[in-house]
Short mmCIF file of C-alpha atoms in Angstrom, two decimals:
data_model
loop_
_atom_site.label_atom_id
_atom_site.label_comp_id
_atom_site.label_asym_id
_atom_site.label_seq_id
_atom_site.Cartn_x
_atom_site.Cartn_y
_atom_site.Cartn_z
CA MET A 1 -34.94 -57.96 35.27
CA ARG A 2 -34.35 -55.02 37.56
CA LYS A 3 -30.69 -56.12 37.98
CA LEU A 4 -30.28 -56.24 34.15
CA THR A 5 -31.79 -52.79 33.76
CA LEU A 6 -29.59 -51.39 36.52
CA CYS A 7 -26.47 -52.88 34.93
CA LEU A 8 -27.41 -51.43 31.57
CA VAL A 9 -27.96 -47.94 33.08
CA LEU A 10 -24.65 -48.09 34.93
CA SER A 11 -22.84 -49.24 31.77
CA LEU A 12 -24.30 -46.41 29.73
CA ALA A 13 -23.44 -43.90 32.41
CA ALA A 14 -19.87 -45.13 32.50
CA ILE A 15 -19.58 -44.86 28.77
CA PHE A 16 -20.93 -41.30 28.59
CA THR A 17 -18.89 -40.27 31.62
CA GLY A 18 -15.77 -41.68 29.96
CA CYS A 19 -16.48 -39.81 26.73
CA THR A 20 -16.93 -36.57 28.64
CA SER A 21 -13.63 -37.12 30.41
CA VAL A 22 -11.79 -37.70 27.13
CA GLN A 23 -13.34 -34.50 25.68
CA GLU A 24 -12.31 -32.56 28.72
CA VAL A 25 -8.76 -33.84 28.45
CA ARG A 26 -8.67 -32.91 24.80
CA ASN A 27 -9.84 -29.42 25.59
CA GLU A 28 -7.25 -29.02 28.28
CA THR A 29 -4.40 -30.05 25.97
CA LYS A 30 -5.13 -27.40 23.39
CA VAL A 31 -2.14 -25.05 23.13
CA GLU A 32 -2.68 -21.52 21.83
CA VAL A 33 0.20 -20.27 19.61
CA ALA A 34 0.89 -16.60 20.14
CA THR A 35 0.75 -14.45 17.05
CA PRO A 36 4.01 -12.50 16.56
CA SER A 37 3.56 -8.75 16.97
CA PRO A 38 4.35 -6.37 14.07
CA LEU A 39 7.45 -5.25 16.01
CA ASP A 40 8.71 -8.84 16.31
CA ILE A 41 8.09 -9.52 12.63
CA TYR A 42 9.94 -6.33 11.57
CA GLU A 43 12.86 -7.12 13.84
CA GLN A 44 13.13 -10.62 12.39
CA GLN A 45 13.14 -9.22 8.82
CA ARG A 46 15.99 -6.93 9.68
CA LYS A 47 17.96 -9.78 11.24
CA LEU A 48 17.55 -11.76 8.08
CA GLU A 49 18.95 -8.82 6.06
CA ILE A 50 22.04 -8.70 8.34
CA ASN A 51 22.53 -12.44 8.02
CA PHE A 52 22.24 -12.21 4.21
CA ALA A 53 24.79 -9.37 4.06
CA GLU A 54 27.19 -11.25 6.34
CA GLN A 55 26.88 -14.32 4.13
CA THR A 56 27.50 -12.13 1.01
CA ARG A 57 30.69 -10.90 2.63
CA SER A 58 31.86 -14.48 3.26
CA ASP A 59 30.80 -15.71 -0.19
CA PHE A 60 32.60 -12.84 -1.90
CA MET A 61 35.85 -13.81 -0.24
CA ALA A 62 35.32 -17.51 -0.83
CA ALA A 63 34.66 -16.94 -4.57
CA PHE A 64 38.34 -16.37 -5.19
CA GLN A 65 39.82 -19.87 -5.12
CA ASN A 66 43.32 -18.59 -5.72
CA LYS A 67 44.80 -17.89 -2.30
CA LYS A 68 47.11 -15.21 -3.65
CA ALA A 69 44.10 -13.32 -5.08
CA ALA A 70 42.05 -13.77 -1.91
CA ALA A 71 44.88 -12.41 0.22
CA GLN A 72 44.66 -9.10 -1.61
CA ILE A 73 41.00 -8.55 -0.68
CA SER A 74 39.82 -6.83 2.50
CA ALA A 75 36.24 -6.85 3.72
CA ASP A 76 35.25 -4.34 6.40
CA PRO A 77 32.80 -5.35 9.14
CA LEU A 78 29.17 -4.63 8.22
CA GLN A 79 28.02 -1.10 8.91
CA LEU A 80 24.91 -1.35 11.10
CA ASN A 81 22.61 1.30 12.48
CA ASN A 82 20.28 1.35 15.46
CA VAL A 83 16.68 2.21 14.74
CA THR A 84 13.86 2.87 17.21
CA LEU A 85 10.69 0.90 16.47
CA THR A 86 7.34 1.90 18.00
CA GLU A 87 4.34 -0.38 18.09
CA ASN A 88 1.22 1.76 17.76
CA GLN A 89 -1.22 -0.68 19.37
CA SER A 90 0.75 -1.40 22.50
CA GLY A 91 2.97 1.70 22.62
CA ARG A 92 5.96 -0.61 23.02
CA THR A 93 9.32 0.74 21.75
CA GLN A 94 12.48 -1.15 20.95
CA SER A 95 15.88 -0.41 19.43
CA VAL A 96 16.77 -2.72 16.56
CA GLN A 97 20.00 -3.07 14.56
CA VAL A 98 19.59 -2.72 10.82
CA PHE A 99 21.98 -3.23 7.88
CA GLU A 100 23.46 -0.06 6.43
CA SER A 101 26.34 -1.03 4.09
CA LEU A 102 29.00 -3.54 3.14
CA SER A 103 32.46 -2.40 1.97
CA LEU A 104 35.08 -4.43 0.12
CA THR A 105 38.53 -3.37 -1.16
CA LEU A 106 40.36 -5.30 -3.87
CA PRO A 107 42.86 -4.79 -6.74
CA LEU A 108 41.55 -3.59 -10.06
CA ALA A 109 43.67 -6.35 -11.62
CA LEU A 110 41.31 -9.00 -10.14
CA LYS A 111 38.69 -7.99 -12.70
CA LYS A 112 40.64 -10.29 -15.08
CA ASN A 113 40.40 -13.17 -12.57
CA PRO A 114 37.79 -15.80 -13.65
CA ASP A 115 36.40 -15.80 -10.10
CA TYR A 116 35.60 -12.10 -10.30
CA VAL A 117 32.26 -12.63 -12.11
CA MET A 118 31.14 -15.10 -9.42
CA ALA A 119 32.15 -12.71 -6.65
CA MET A 120 30.31 -9.79 -8.27
CA SER A 121 27.14 -11.92 -8.60
CA LYS A 122 27.06 -12.04 -4.78
CA ILE A 123 27.24 -8.23 -4.63
CA LYS A 124 24.47 -7.94 -7.18
CA ALA A 125 22.26 -10.35 -5.21
CA LEU A 126 22.72 -8.30 -2.02
CA ALA A 127 21.89 -5.05 -3.81
CA GLU A 128 18.80 -6.59 -5.36
CA LYS A 129 17.60 -7.91 -2.00
CA MET A 130 18.14 -4.54 -0.29
CA ALA A 131 16.31 -2.79 -3.12
CA ASP A 132 13.34 -5.10 -2.83
CA GLU A 133 13.29 -4.97 0.99
CA ARG A 134 13.88 -1.25 1.40
CA GLY A 135 12.70 0.36 -1.88
CA TYR A 136 16.10 1.09 -3.37
CA SER A 137 19.79 0.44 -2.93
CA GLU A 138 23.22 1.52 -4.25
CA ILE A 139 26.41 -0.12 -5.52
CA GLN A 140 29.29 2.31 -5.40
CA PHE A 141 32.71 1.77 -7.03
CA PHE A 142 35.55 4.00 -5.81
CA LEU A 143 39.06 4.33 -7.35
CA LEU A 144 41.91 6.77 -7.65
CA PRO A 145 41.46 9.50 -10.28
CA THR A 146 44.80 8.48 -11.86
CA ASP A 147 43.68 4.81 -12.12
CA ALA A 148 40.40 5.96 -13.65
CA ALA A 149 42.21 8.08 -16.20
CA ALA A 150 44.68 5.27 -17.07
CA LYS A 151 41.82 2.81 -17.63
CA LYS A 152 39.53 5.39 -19.22
CA ILE A 153 36.88 4.87 -16.58
CA LYS A 154 34.36 7.69 -16.35
CA PHE A 155 33.01 8.84 -12.98
CA GLU A 156 29.25 8.50 -13.60
CA SER A 157 26.17 6.77 -12.36
CA ASP A 158 23.38 4.72 -13.83
CA THR A 159 20.23 3.08 -12.54
CA VAL A 160 19.17 -0.54 -13.03
CA LYS A 161 16.13 -2.41 -11.75
CA SER A 162 15.82 -5.18 -9.17
CA PRO A 163 13.72 -8.28 -9.92
CA LEU A 164 10.71 -6.48 -8.39
CA GLY A 165 11.39 -3.33 -10.40
CA ASN A 166 12.99 -1.24 -7.65
CA PRO A 167 15.91 1.08 -8.48
CA ILE A 168 19.54 0.22 -7.85
CA THR A 169 21.94 3.08 -8.44
CA VAL A 170 25.38 2.05 -9.73
CA SER A 171 27.97 4.75 -9.47
CA LYS A 172 31.75 5.27 -10.02
CA SER A 173 33.47 7.89 -7.89
CA ALA A 174 36.94 9.10 -6.97
CA ASP A 175 38.57 8.24 -3.65
CA LYS A 176 42.06 9.64 -3.11
CA SER A 177 42.54 7.62 0.07
CA LEU A 178 42.85 4.41 -1.90
CA LYS A 179 46.19 2.87 -2.83
CA LYS A 180 47.23 2.75 -6.46
CA GLY A 181 45.61 -0.07 -8.36
CA MET A 182 42.92 -0.67 -5.74
CA GLN A 183 39.14 -0.20 -5.83
CA ARG A 184 36.52 -0.18 -3.17
CA ILE A 185 33.01 -1.57 -3.67
CA VAL A 186 30.22 -0.50 -1.34
CA VAL A 187 26.66 -1.84 -1.22
CA LYS A 188 24.31 0.51 0.57
CA ALA A 189 20.70 -0.12 1.58
CA ALA A 190 18.09 2.62 1.69
CA PRO A 191 18.36 4.14 5.21
CA ILE A 192 15.80 3.54 7.96
CA GLN A 193 15.38 6.33 10.48
CA LYS A 194 12.41 5.68 12.70
CA VAL A 195 9.59 3.19 12.31
CA ALA A 196 5.99 3.12 13.63
CA LEU A 197 4.16 -0.18 13.21
#
């Protein structure tokens, strides 16, 4: 009888000891995921803006299926700016690149090209994203005064709204540095100077 009782006690002890060991192992394997800091989140948002603008640049060029038309378009590298970010809680500072503008030059005659509407939809999407990310944005059209006069284009500006209701200024201005029959389209985001998070 004593042997049976002793065996039962040992068996129960082994069971409870085993359960404790499993629980300990489970506790040890818990991995804590670090929460991104405000600075890291802000930097990632700005990187996504740059990637979107770069994709817009590529998509605008790709929209013109006709190789002859595409050969007449030039797309400048993205204009970027360095901004200093400061994290209030930690005092950490970091310099981050942010999107400033995208500039494209193309013949006015391409407005008659069926691919022009598709290409301009890419420009519109970028301007809308920048307006909703930064508060406002601009689409600027530049052309020679003589071309504007010939096509009866007025140098003026107007404001439209983004999907979230933020302003997008659309303007037409003179640029005497352009070649005859060419226009420049510039998408500008609201500037960022210095940020405290």
